[in-house]
XYZ file of C-alpha atoms in Angstrom:
780
model
C 88.394 -30.754 159.663
C 84.692 -30.607 159.647
C 82.648 -28.293 157.479
C 81.854 -26.115 160.499
C 85.551 -25.647 161.217
C 86.165 -24.471 157.667
C 83.341 -21.955 157.876
C 84.574 -20.593 161.196
C 87.946 -19.552 159.666
C 87.814 -15.689 159.428
C 88.210 -13.821 156.052
C 91.348 -11.752 155.450
C 90.455 -8.097 155.919
C 91.927 -4.833 154.499
C 94.982 -4.135 156.678
C 96.392 -1.206 154.599
C 97.381 1.950 156.449
C 94.772 3.937 154.494
C 91.958 2.127 156.218
C 93.613 2.035 159.659
C 93.079 5.817 160.067
C 90.072 6.646 162.134
C 87.413 8.476 160.179
C 85.765 11.524 161.745
C 82.539 13.050 160.434
C 82.684 16.866 160.596
C 79.666 19.132 160.925
C 79.937 22.914 160.133
C 77.256 25.594 160.244
C 75.693 26.678 156.882
C 76.985 30.110 155.710
C 74.538 33.011 155.894
C 75.050 33.786 152.203
C 73.787 30.345 151.202
C 70.690 30.680 153.380
C 70.012 34.143 151.964
C 70.336 32.862 148.411
C 67.913 30.012 149.122
C 65.419 32.442 150.661
C 65.643 34.773 147.613
C 65.105 31.901 145.194
C 61.865 30.920 146.948
C 60.669 34.498 147.335
C 58.221 36.211 144.910
C 59.438 39.789 144.280
C 56.629 42.272 143.608
C 58.549 45.581 143.819
C 61.544 47.083 142.074
C 64.731 47.924 143.880
C 65.076 51.739 144.428
C 68.323 51.779 142.404
C 66.607 49.950 139.579
C 63.660 52.393 139.779
C 66.119 55.308 139.438
C 67.406 53.715 136.246
C 63.858 53.502 134.925
C 63.594 49.831 135.815
C 65.694 48.963 132.818
C 68.756 47.561 134.603
C 69.751 45.537 137.641
C 72.420 47.251 139.780
C 75.660 45.308 139.843
C 75.553 44.644 143.583
C 72.146 42.926 143.528
C 71.824 39.167 142.966
C 69.878 38.510 139.715
C 66.289 37.364 140.243
C 66.006 33.844 138.927
C 62.314 33.272 139.695
C 60.284 33.600 136.446
C 57.270 35.045 138.266
C 59.476 37.791 139.641
C 60.842 38.546 136.160
C 57.341 38.929 134.731
C 56.156 41.160 137.590
C 59.314 43.260 137.327
C 58.801 43.808 133.585
C 55.237 44.931 134.257
C 56.499 47.484 136.783
C 59.086 48.786 134.288
C 56.361 49.172 131.664
C 54.133 51.133 134.025
C 57.027 53.489 134.909
C 57.743 54.038 131.198
C 54.089 54.783 130.430
C 53.846 57.230 133.355
C 56.944 59.026 132.129
C 55.617 59.373 128.581
C 52.203 60.705 129.646
C 51.569 64.387 129.112
C 50.567 65.840 132.459
C 49.460 69.170 130.922
C 46.830 67.833 128.539
C 46.271 64.502 130.282
C 46.709 62.666 126.976
C 49.273 59.994 126.280
C 51.974 60.626 123.664
C 52.946 56.953 123.373
C 52.951 55.309 119.973
C 50.540 52.380 120.547
C 52.320 50.207 117.978
C 55.916 50.884 118.901
C 55.991 51.343 122.675
C 57.426 47.893 123.389
C 60.209 48.435 120.855
C 60.844 51.828 122.385
C 61.025 50.211 125.814
C 63.676 47.764 124.607
C 65.755 50.536 123.050
C 65.603 52.701 126.194
C 68.965 54.013 127.323
C 70.371 51.993 130.215
C 71.741 54.323 132.878
C 74.445 53.161 135.224
C 74.683 53.993 138.933
C 77.565 56.331 138.154
C 75.464 58.280 135.650
C 72.576 58.595 138.131
C 75.020 59.973 140.665
C 76.367 62.444 138.082
C 72.807 63.605 137.254
C 72.103 64.270 140.942
C 75.299 66.296 141.291
C 74.562 68.258 138.116
C 70.993 68.915 139.286
C 72.271 70.409 142.550
C 74.857 72.493 140.733
C 72.364 73.874 138.189
C 69.816 74.552 140.916
C 72.453 76.660 142.634
C 73.160 78.479 139.324
C 69.501 79.312 138.673
C 68.884 80.423 142.243
C 71.984 82.597 142.627
C 71.756 84.104 139.139
C 68.186 83.703 137.838
C 68.820 86.155 134.964
C 71.444 83.853 133.393
C 69.674 82.104 130.445
C 72.228 79.266 129.832
C 71.638 78.060 133.408
C 67.906 77.550 132.831
C 68.543 75.868 129.436
C 71.139 73.517 130.932
C 68.854 72.632 133.861
C 65.940 71.854 131.523
C 68.109 69.732 129.276
C 69.429 67.785 132.269
C 65.887 66.871 133.312
C 65.108 65.940 129.699
C 68.090 63.575 129.665
C 66.995 62.125 132.990
C 63.583 61.430 131.432
C 61.623 64.013 133.462
C 60.118 65.965 130.592
C 57.465 67.671 132.708
C 60.069 68.969 135.178
C 62.125 70.190 132.210
C 59.097 72.137 130.883
C 58.460 73.722 134.262
C 62.102 74.778 134.577
C 62.269 76.345 131.130
C 58.952 78.112 131.789
C 60.539 79.698 134.869
C 63.511 80.599 132.670
C 61.195 82.391 130.232
C 59.673 84.353 133.129
C 63.112 85.297 134.474
C 64.757 86.012 131.071
C 61.900 87.166 128.786
C 64.269 89.008 126.415
C 66.496 86.033 125.570
C 65.540 84.239 122.338
C 67.497 81.037 123.167
C 65.337 80.404 126.247
C 62.135 80.825 124.211
C 63.452 78.523 121.476
C 64.300 75.860 124.075
C 60.842 76.248 125.623
C 59.268 75.802 122.201
C 61.342 72.677 121.585
C 60.396 71.096 124.904
C 56.704 72.015 124.712
C 54.101 69.565 123.462
C 52.930 70.155 119.850
C 49.724 71.831 121.020
C 51.534 74.146 123.430
C 54.463 75.046 121.134
C 52.546 77.724 119.191
C 51.407 79.430 122.386
C 54.962 79.412 123.729
C 56.464 80.899 120.561
C 53.645 83.504 120.431
C 54.628 84.679 123.910
C 58.235 84.716 122.747
C 57.690 86.964 119.715
C 55.517 89.205 121.880
C 58.410 89.598 124.322
C 61.087 89.922 121.603
C 59.373 91.175 118.405
C 62.775 91.817 116.736
C 64.055 88.231 116.985
C 64.496 86.700 113.521
C 65.053 83.220 114.971
C 61.735 83.288 116.834
C 59.756 84.395 113.766
C 61.388 81.674 111.661
C 60.606 79.090 114.342
C 57.015 80.326 114.492
C 56.685 79.848 110.715
C 58.074 76.306 110.951
C 55.329 75.364 113.434
C 52.645 76.131 110.851
C 51.424 73.280 108.683
C 50.721 75.036 105.377
C 52.495 77.626 103.217
C 49.728 80.248 103.541
C 50.025 80.396 107.337
C 53.831 80.239 107.190
C 53.827 83.195 104.779
C 51.400 85.119 107.043
C 53.693 84.594 110.068
C 56.771 85.702 108.127
C 55.004 88.823 106.833
C 54.151 89.721 110.447
C 57.824 89.241 111.260
C 58.823 91.564 108.406
C 56.473 94.229 109.780
C 58.638 94.182 112.910
C 62.019 93.553 111.242
C 61.865 94.937 107.659
C 65.675 94.748 107.207
C 65.995 91.003 107.890
C 67.438 89.258 104.802
C 66.671 85.804 106.223
C 62.985 86.624 106.624
C 62.779 88.103 103.110
C 64.434 85.005 101.634
C 62.104 82.683 103.566
C 58.956 84.518 102.468
C 60.115 84.697 98.823
C 60.690 80.931 98.796
C 57.056 80.415 99.819
C 55.672 82.746 97.122
C 54.896 82.236 93.447
C 56.846 84.100 90.759
C 54.585 87.180 90.585
C 54.405 87.606 94.358
C 58.163 86.963 94.676
C 58.913 89.775 92.213
C 56.794 92.256 94.199
C 58.341 91.115 97.481
C 61.899 91.401 96.137
C 61.254 94.968 94.942
C 60.282 95.794 98.512
C 63.187 93.713 99.873
C 65.890 95.587 97.923
C 64.448 98.864 99.218
C 64.640 97.623 102.803
C 67.984 95.779 102.399
C 69.825 97.616 99.604
C 73.264 96.246 100.579
C 72.460 92.552 100.147
C 73.537 91.339 96.734
C 71.563 88.060 96.875
C 68.262 89.947 96.869
C 69.288 92.111 93.880
C 70.420 89.062 91.893
C 67.244 87.134 92.728
C 65.138 90.081 91.534
C 67.169 90.379 88.316
C 66.582 86.674 87.586
C 62.808 87.129 87.894
C 62.593 90.284 85.768
C 62.434 90.636 81.994
C 65.638 91.427 80.060
C 65.043 95.198 80.025
C 63.956 95.392 83.650
C 66.782 93.086 84.767
C 69.319 95.488 83.214
C 67.747 98.368 85.170
C 67.788 96.322 88.382
C 71.479 95.460 87.943
C 72.352 99.100 87.179
C 70.637 100.130 90.409
C 72.456 97.356 92.249
C 75.824 98.596 90.916
C 75.084 102.071 92.273
C 74.299 100.669 95.723
C 77.045 97.985 95.811
C 80.101 99.427 94.085
C 82.482 96.693 95.322
C 80.446 93.626 94.387
C 81.875 91.527 91.463
C 78.819 89.215 91.326
C 76.679 92.026 89.868
C 79.035 92.534 86.905
C 79.258 88.788 86.276
C 75.460 88.436 86.421
C 75.108 91.345 83.973
C 77.497 89.585 81.577
C 75.533 86.318 81.883
C 72.306 88.244 81.227
C 73.705 89.732 78.010
C 74.980 86.321 76.866
C 71.635 84.660 77.601
C 69.912 87.250 75.431
C 72.344 86.810 72.508
C 74.262 90.049 73.055
C 77.683 88.312 73.224
C 79.630 91.390 72.042
C 78.792 93.122 75.327
C 80.000 90.276 77.557
C 83.738 90.974 77.274
C 83.190 94.736 77.588
C 81.118 94.313 80.757
C 83.697 92.100 82.467
C 86.529 94.468 81.467
C 84.584 97.537 82.684
C 83.640 95.701 85.872
C 87.257 94.867 86.736
C 88.340 98.480 86.097
C 85.468 99.802 88.231
C 86.279 97.431 91.086
C 89.949 98.418 90.949
C 88.954 102.107 91.071
C 86.983 101.354 94.233
C 90.177 99.925 95.747
C 89.098 96.289 95.590
C 91.976 93.822 95.044
C 91.230 91.395 92.197
C 91.657 87.883 93.574
C 92.746 85.813 90.560
C 91.807 82.472 92.149
C 88.319 83.672 93.108
C 87.683 84.969 89.580
C 88.839 81.659 88.090
C 86.285 79.882 90.296
C 83.656 82.312 88.989
C 84.699 81.371 85.440
C 84.195 77.679 86.209
C 80.821 78.470 87.817
C 79.809 80.406 84.678
C 80.781 77.381 82.549
C 78.656 75.082 84.695
C 75.750 77.520 84.317
C 76.157 77.329 80.521
C 77.570 80.863 80.097
C 80.636 79.930 78.045
C 81.265 83.426 76.635
C 81.197 84.899 80.161
C 83.643 82.189 81.265
C 86.008 83.062 78.396
C 85.733 86.803 79.152
C 86.534 86.281 82.849
C 89.561 84.115 81.970
C 90.995 86.511 79.378
C 90.637 89.515 81.724
C 91.890 87.961 84.975
C 94.251 85.077 84.124
C 97.316 87.320 84.015
C 96.636 89.289 87.223
C 99.318 88.753 89.870
C 101.460 86.414 87.721
C 105.122 87.242 87.070
C 106.068 87.492 83.387
C 108.578 84.622 83.516
C 106.045 82.379 85.321
C 103.127 82.963 82.963
C 103.506 79.945 80.700
C 104.088 77.467 83.510
C 101.274 78.888 85.678
C 98.714 79.007 82.868
C 99.417 75.458 81.725
C 99.105 74.247 85.339
C 95.796 76.141 85.695
C 94.440 74.530 82.519
C 95.444 71.041 83.658
C 93.745 71.554 87.027
C 90.568 72.726 85.264
C 90.602 69.597 83.069
C 90.887 67.413 86.198
C 87.826 69.162 87.648
C 85.918 68.733 84.375
C 85.925 72.455 83.500
C 86.790 71.948 79.827
C 85.639 75.344 78.512
C 87.648 77.138 81.197
C 90.756 75.113 80.247
C 90.123 75.858 76.578
C 89.848 79.585 77.363
C 93.121 79.475 79.352
C 94.947 77.781 76.455
C 93.435 80.270 74.006
C 94.719 83.185 76.076
C 98.127 81.529 76.548
C 98.440 81.008 72.776
C 97.544 84.637 72.128
C 100.604 85.538 74.223
C 102.902 82.634 73.224
C 102.021 82.152 69.568
C 105.001 79.982 68.671
C 105.236 77.772 71.769
C 104.945 74.210 70.471
C 104.221 72.668 73.912
C 101.112 74.830 74.473
C 99.787 74.084 70.963
C 100.248 70.359 71.616
C 98.473 70.457 74.988
C 95.606 72.473 73.528
C 95.390 70.069 70.564
C 95.248 67.124 72.981
C 92.392 68.841 74.829
C 90.494 69.286 71.565
C 91.142 65.672 70.625
C 89.838 64.404 73.970
C 86.877 66.752 74.460
C 86.194 68.533 71.173
C 84.576 67.532 67.892
C 86.395 66.424 64.724
C 85.592 69.783 63.142
C 86.882 71.814 66.107
C 90.082 69.723 66.213
C 90.618 70.122 62.459
C 90.125 73.908 62.685
C 92.480 74.103 65.673
C 95.225 72.070 63.961
C 94.940 74.216 60.824
C 95.486 77.284 62.990
C 98.324 75.567 64.884
C 100.367 74.656 61.787
C 99.948 78.224 60.521
C 101.838 79.542 63.540
C 104.201 76.567 64.076
C 104.751 75.054 60.616
C 107.889 73.177 61.753
C 106.018 71.069 64.323
C 105.692 67.619 62.741
C 103.339 66.257 65.405
C 100.612 68.799 64.632
C 100.728 67.988 60.893
C 100.614 64.275 61.646
C 97.668 64.686 64.053
C 95.738 66.573 61.387
C 96.442 63.922 58.742
C 95.535 61.071 61.092
C 92.225 62.645 62.060
C 91.311 63.025 58.395
C 92.312 59.431 57.732
C 90.260 58.130 60.683
C 87.302 60.137 59.390
C 87.679 58.241 56.087
C 88.889 61.239 54.089
C 92.113 59.804 52.607
C 92.601 62.528 49.918
C 92.417 65.258 52.608
C 94.959 63.356 54.745
C 97.223 63.011 51.709
C 96.908 66.759 51.003
C 97.842 67.638 54.614
C 100.954 65.419 54.419
C 101.922 67.021 51.096
C 101.671 70.445 52.720
C 103.642 69.185 55.692
C 106.430 67.849 53.451
C 106.664 71.232 51.719
C 106.839 72.999 55.102
C 109.401 70.521 56.489
C 111.399 69.099 53.541
C 113.187 65.782 54.081
C 111.199 65.066 57.261
C 111.391 61.333 57.765
C 108.411 61.283 60.158
C 106.162 62.874 57.557
C 107.449 60.593 54.791
C 106.837 57.518 56.941
C 103.342 58.769 57.833
C 102.630 59.260 54.120
C 104.011 55.747 53.460
C 101.728 54.269 56.127
C 98.708 56.082 54.671
C 99.402 54.700 51.185
C 100.394 51.237 52.403
C 97.308 50.772 54.596
C 95.078 51.975 51.786
C 96.497 49.343 49.389
C 98.673 51.712 47.353
C 102.036 49.850 47.495
C 103.487 51.584 44.417
C 102.930 55.032 45.958
C 104.367 53.737 49.227
C 107.440 52.440 47.356
C 108.047 55.855 45.732
C 107.779 57.638 49.085
C 110.282 55.261 50.678
C 112.615 55.760 47.723
C 112.587 59.487 48.509
C 113.286 58.767 52.154
C 116.239 56.492 51.309
C 117.703 59.108 48.962
C 117.667 61.679 51.758
C 119.677 59.327 54.007
C 116.904 57.391 55.716
C 117.291 55.748 59.112
C 116.976 52.009 59.800
C 113.173 52.371 59.977
C 113.054 53.457 56.335
C 114.985 50.347 55.204
C 112.751 48.115 57.307
C 109.590 49.670 55.820
C 111.105 49.311 52.320
C 111.598 45.584 52.903
C 107.992 45.310 54.184
C 106.673 46.922 50.967
C 108.666 44.508 48.792
C 107.426 41.594 50.890
C 103.874 42.844 50.343
C 104.466 42.977 46.594
C 105.965 39.453 46.669
C 109.351 40.480 45.271
C 111.693 38.381 47.424
C 114.864 39.441 45.589
C 114.188 43.119 46.155
C 113.233 42.362 49.745
C 116.551 40.581 50.266
C 118.391 43.485 48.601
C 116.724 46.031 50.893
C 117.551 43.965 53.978
C 121.171 43.403 52.913
C 121.720 47.086 52.166
C 120.010 48.063 55.409
C 122.231 45.681 57.396
C 125.368 47.117 55.766
C 124.340 50.552 57.006
C 122.790 49.498 60.332
C 124.265 46.145 61.442
C 123.090 46.655 65.052
C 119.392 46.998 64.108
C 118.084 43.567 65.126
C 114.746 43.810 63.305
C 116.513 43.676 59.926
C 118.326 40.458 60.975
C 115.012 39.045 62.193
C 113.250 39.873 58.911
C 116.091 38.371 56.837
C 115.988 35.154 58.900
C 112.200 34.962 58.494
C 112.612 35.472 54.730
C 114.983 32.491 54.531
C 112.556 30.387 56.585
C 109.693 31.308 54.258
C 111.813 30.269 51.284
C 112.465 26.876 52.931
C 116.154 27.467 53.660
C 116.484 26.772 57.410
C 120.293 26.455 57.311
C 120.638 29.940 55.822
C 118.104 31.269 58.321
C 120.178 29.767 61.135
C 123.314 31.464 59.796
C 121.463 34.804 59.636
C 120.231 34.511 63.232
C 123.694 33.520 64.486
C 125.305 36.406 62.610
C 122.637 38.761 63.972
C 123.355 37.603 67.519
C 127.055 38.450 67.085
C 126.011 42.037 66.375
C 123.043 42.129 68.818
C 123.697 39.583 71.637
C 121.139 41.216 73.949
C 118.151 41.060 71.587
C 115.753 38.432 72.971
C 113.585 38.043 69.800
C 116.677 36.836 67.856
C 117.461 34.228 70.541
C 113.840 33.049 70.569
C 113.713 32.774 66.762
C 116.974 30.777 66.695
C 115.744 28.447 69.488
C 112.462 27.870 67.661
C 114.322 27.094 64.421
C 116.722 24.682 66.200
C 113.745 22.898 67.796
C 112.207 22.365 64.349
C 115.519 21.284 62.726
C 117.368 19.361 65.437
C 114.904 18.751 68.262
C 114.655 19.852 71.894
C 118.322 19.263 72.805
C 119.676 21.969 70.489
C 116.853 24.404 71.409
C 117.629 23.825 75.088
C 121.320 24.630 74.482
C 120.448 27.852 72.617
C 118.111 29.020 75.387
C 120.692 28.195 78.072
C 123.275 30.287 76.200
C 120.708 33.081 75.802
C 120.060 33.122 79.565
C 123.786 33.347 80.291
C 124.128 36.313 77.933
C 120.894 37.923 79.223
C 120.432 37.052 82.911
C 117.144 37.707 84.698
C 115.152 37.764 81.473
C 111.674 36.262 82.077
C 110.883 35.806 78.366
C 113.853 33.448 77.881
C 112.925 31.438 80.972
C 109.316 31.205 79.782
C 110.434 30.013 76.313
C 112.500 27.246 77.961
C 109.554 26.178 80.127
C 107.231 26.102 77.109
C 109.761 24.065 75.101
C 109.910 21.401 77.824
C 106.109 21.392 78.147
C 105.652 20.914 74.394
C 107.713 17.729 74.581
C 105.861 16.392 77.640
C 108.737 16.951 80.101
C 106.490 18.195 82.897
C 108.974 17.589 85.703
C 111.750 19.464 83.861
C 109.309 22.289 83.051
C 108.361 22.571 86.761
C 112.048 22.645 87.783
C 112.774 25.371 85.232
C 109.769 27.396 86.409
C 110.974 27.176 90.028
C 114.438 28.420 88.979
C 112.874 31.132 86.824
C 110.783 32.461 89.730
C 113.882 32.513 91.937
C 115.790 34.578 89.377
C 112.815 36.787 88.355
C 110.561 36.837 91.459
C 108.460 39.795 90.271
C 107.831 38.739 86.674
C 104.144 38.810 85.755
C 104.439 36.548 82.697
C 106.256 33.843 84.699
C 103.753 33.880 87.557
C 100.867 33.807 85.058
C 102.377 30.702 83.386
C 103.018 29.176 86.813
C 99.306 29.508 87.729
C 98.349 27.560 84.606
C 100.975 24.865 85.231
C 100.064 23.906 88.800
C 97.315 21.324 89.486
C 93.813 22.768 89.725
C 93.456 22.550 93.565
C 96.638 24.600 94.027
C 95.717 27.407 91.624
C 93.917 29.551 94.180
C 96.887 29.738 96.569
C 99.333 30.195 93.647
C 97.170 33.052 92.300
C 97.207 34.745 95.703
C 101.019 34.464 95.916
C 101.383 35.772 92.360
C 99.214 38.831 92.978
C 101.220 39.726 96.107
C 104.609 39.215 94.449
C 103.843 41.109 91.223
C 101.694 43.906 92.687
C 98.695 42.911 90.531
C 100.570 42.617 87.222
C 98.070 42.556 84.290
C 99.356 39.152 83.090
C 98.629 37.662 86.513
C 95.239 39.392 86.651
C 94.386 37.864 83.241
C 95.573 34.426 84.417
C 93.289 34.669 87.476
C 90.418 35.677 85.177
C 91.146 32.602 83.037
C 90.982 30.474 86.191
C 87.542 31.952 86.969
C 86.427 31.284 83.381
C 87.319 27.618 83.779
C 85.287 27.496 87.017
C 82.289 29.162 85.270
C 82.448 32.182 87.595
C 81.444 34.548 84.807
C 80.960 37.790 86.759
C 84.302 37.449 88.547
C 86.074 36.590 85.275
C 84.497 39.642 83.601
C 85.615 41.964 86.426
C 89.198 40.659 86.409
C 89.505 40.857 82.618
C 88.113 44.390 82.774
C 90.952 45.251 85.167
C 93.540 43.603 82.887
C 92.497 45.519 79.742
C 92.285 48.776 81.714
C 95.837 48.431 83.072
C 97.367 47.063 79.833
C 95.119 47.994 76.858
C 98.012 47.410 74.409
C 98.107 43.637 74.990
C 95.804 42.013 72.454
C 95.732 38.594 74.167
C 93.727 40.089 77.055
C 91.148 41.528 74.641
C 90.870 38.120 72.938
C 90.217 36.432 76.309
C 87.616 39.088 77.143
C 85.874 38.632 73.771
C 85.959 34.839 74.169
C 84.258 35.171 77.568
C 81.517 37.379 76.099
C 81.024 34.990 73.170
C 80.472 32.129 75.607
C 78.459 33.874 78.333
C 77.641 37.450 77.265
C 75.019 39.133 75.110
C 75.409 40.559 71.633
C 75.594 44.032 73.163
C 78.504 43.144 75.469
C 80.343 41.475 72.561
C 80.016 44.636 70.462
C 81.188 46.728 73.409
C 84.390 44.637 73.783
C 85.085 44.862 70.018
C 84.605 48.652 70.076
C 86.895 49.110 73.085
C 89.505 46.861 71.495
C 89.439 48.883 68.245
C 89.824 52.113 70.263
C 92.771 50.633 72.206
C 94.411 49.353 68.967
C 96.593 46.711 70.712
C 99.989 45.817 69.227
C 101.469 43.312 71.704
C 100.773 39.900 73.155
C 102.236 36.487 72.313
C 99.227 35.215 70.339
C 98.283 38.644 69.001
C 101.690 39.358 67.468
C 101.997 35.876 65.945
C 98.766 36.509 64.004
C 98.952 40.265 63.326
C 102.546 40.061 62.009
C 101.909 37.109 59.702
C 102.426 38.136 56.045
C 98.958 37.024 55.004
C 97.373 39.243 57.719
C 99.247 42.435 56.768
C 96.166 44.623 56.175
C 93.764 42.881 58.484
C 91.564 45.060 60.722
C 91.787 44.960 64.509
C 88.385 43.256 64.727
C 89.412 40.501 62.296
C 92.687 39.877 64.176
C 90.744 39.757 67.462
C 88.461 37.042 66.110
C 91.406 35.052 64.730
C 93.179 35.180 68.107
C 89.995 33.936 69.816
C 89.935 30.963 67.410
C 93.620 30.266 68.156
C 92.922 30.401 71.920
C 90.044 27.937 71.476
C 92.265 25.487 69.577
C 94.982 25.768 72.233
C 92.450 25.135 75.008
C 91.070 22.064 73.210
C 94.572 20.705 72.665
C 95.411 21.216 76.359
C 92.244 19.412 77.488
C 93.007 16.495 75.121
C 96.544 16.153 76.461
C 95.216 16.187 80.056
C 92.812 13.331 79.193
C 95.647 11.308 77.702
């Protein structure tokens, strides 16, 4: 074949069915909506839609297509601005009332009115027009119509409507007040002048007229004119007195009480401005005019107290109550108690006491008196009315002289809110009437001791022992006083007396402590042995005997003591912990683990035993075993604060936040968990957060010394000297006794007489060492 033949062979085409279909081109007419949209986009709009104009130009009705041309937007905004400016112009004076600096902001904040609201305004306008036409003498109709126009933005129409209302209802003060409100500042005075001319006896109009004046002289002049027309108006007298100086006020009030003799406020105000002698005369006149008014008697009592005549106060209140009862006035006990609290707040303590003593028993059944009075006193304390509560307790004790519970509550009040002297005097009085109440004697002795007067405390306890012979509480208090003041021989004698009179287990324990202090181990052992013969179920004696053997370097004997103690007291956790600790020292982790497992079987669901097991594994580097034990512990004790707190410290740092959140939810913000979270914040240098959380921990659990040590450590690192002193002071006031680290230091023999501050500082040192050791182990 030639080359031409090859070229003439046709190419294979596309014979698929898809391409065999005949294609038709369709032509459809363009929709009208599309053409209209195109026309609007090219069109320059220079006028606002009527619906938009009704809304003040501030909105586009929903049915209208938004204008997308920028020229149209600018022209529309200009139209809106012109409408706004026209609306704000004052057609009466021809001056604008627009703020030149803030009109654009005001325009933006203008209320956008919907089509529905415009329709509602039109309907309301028709309705109110009908009201004012059919009943033109109905003032609320005119007021409502004016307010509708004000809402619609037509202030001038509103003014015209209310002006018509004033013409139709010239004797209605509400219409005049509304007209004054709607009028421009320059017109308001003229409007209110017409109003007071039409209704010269309207107090509201005269007060409004005085408010429109710009200085006190003119206000006072307007009010005096009002008083010429209405001399018996208390509101006008009060208003004019407020605008006067003291001399003028006194003269005005003399006139006021003549015109309004039945208004107690005016009499009392006059009495306050007068001298002592004249005030007494004023109040006597007031009593003649107002025979059923308690406030006059109370004010008279306050007046006498303020002028040092306290003997008259009680007599006046008593006479007042009798006089009021003669007039047939029922004495409302609750109201008088409120008056007593008010007198206390005003500084009239004697008046407060007189009111309480004369009214506290009114309307209270004899069998309910004690309960009711104590409840009243407690409520007063909650409201901060301490003197009123003190007066209630004083009256209750005058009736119930030998009731121990009332004496104790009153003593607690004095301790919390009184001075040392007042508390001492009160306790002296209390033990005179209830000499058999040990607590009152002990409170008195403790207060003397805290004040540094040890001989006085000793004397009180001697008196107490004479009043209550063989009282173990008093003997132990005397022992503590002597022991803490480094008088062990005296303490030993006192405990000897207590043992002779058949002392309880506490006496034998204290006896052993004294011998330990004196270093006499044989006598200490004797005391513990004898105590255990008498009280074999008192675990602290077993614990002390075991600790004695450990101190003497006899671990086998100590182990025997602990095991024997556990036979008598199998549920005492401290014995199990001491035995486990001893086994760990003697025979290693295996034996300690066995002891703690046995302890958990005997005492299920005990978080302290679980925590001890976890710590034992951690000490020997068995992290995996410690984590497994912690997981089991949290299953058995899901709400334990100490376990969750330890768990937070055990997890890796990135997981601590989520673990802290879980712990707080599970334990309902347990203080141990709160302290653990604070520790976490300390490590992250979030000082303010750590301070807040530690503040919460010591507030909820002030008895746990470890929290105070953490708090003090934080302040040492990041606080000022002032904040450090504040923490020390609060810690001393709280006097903590518990906490793992705190107890290990405070109960050590060498720290027996150490102060709270010294123990706090030692615990902080111990915490620092522990932290350093933990960081070293993490590095390794």
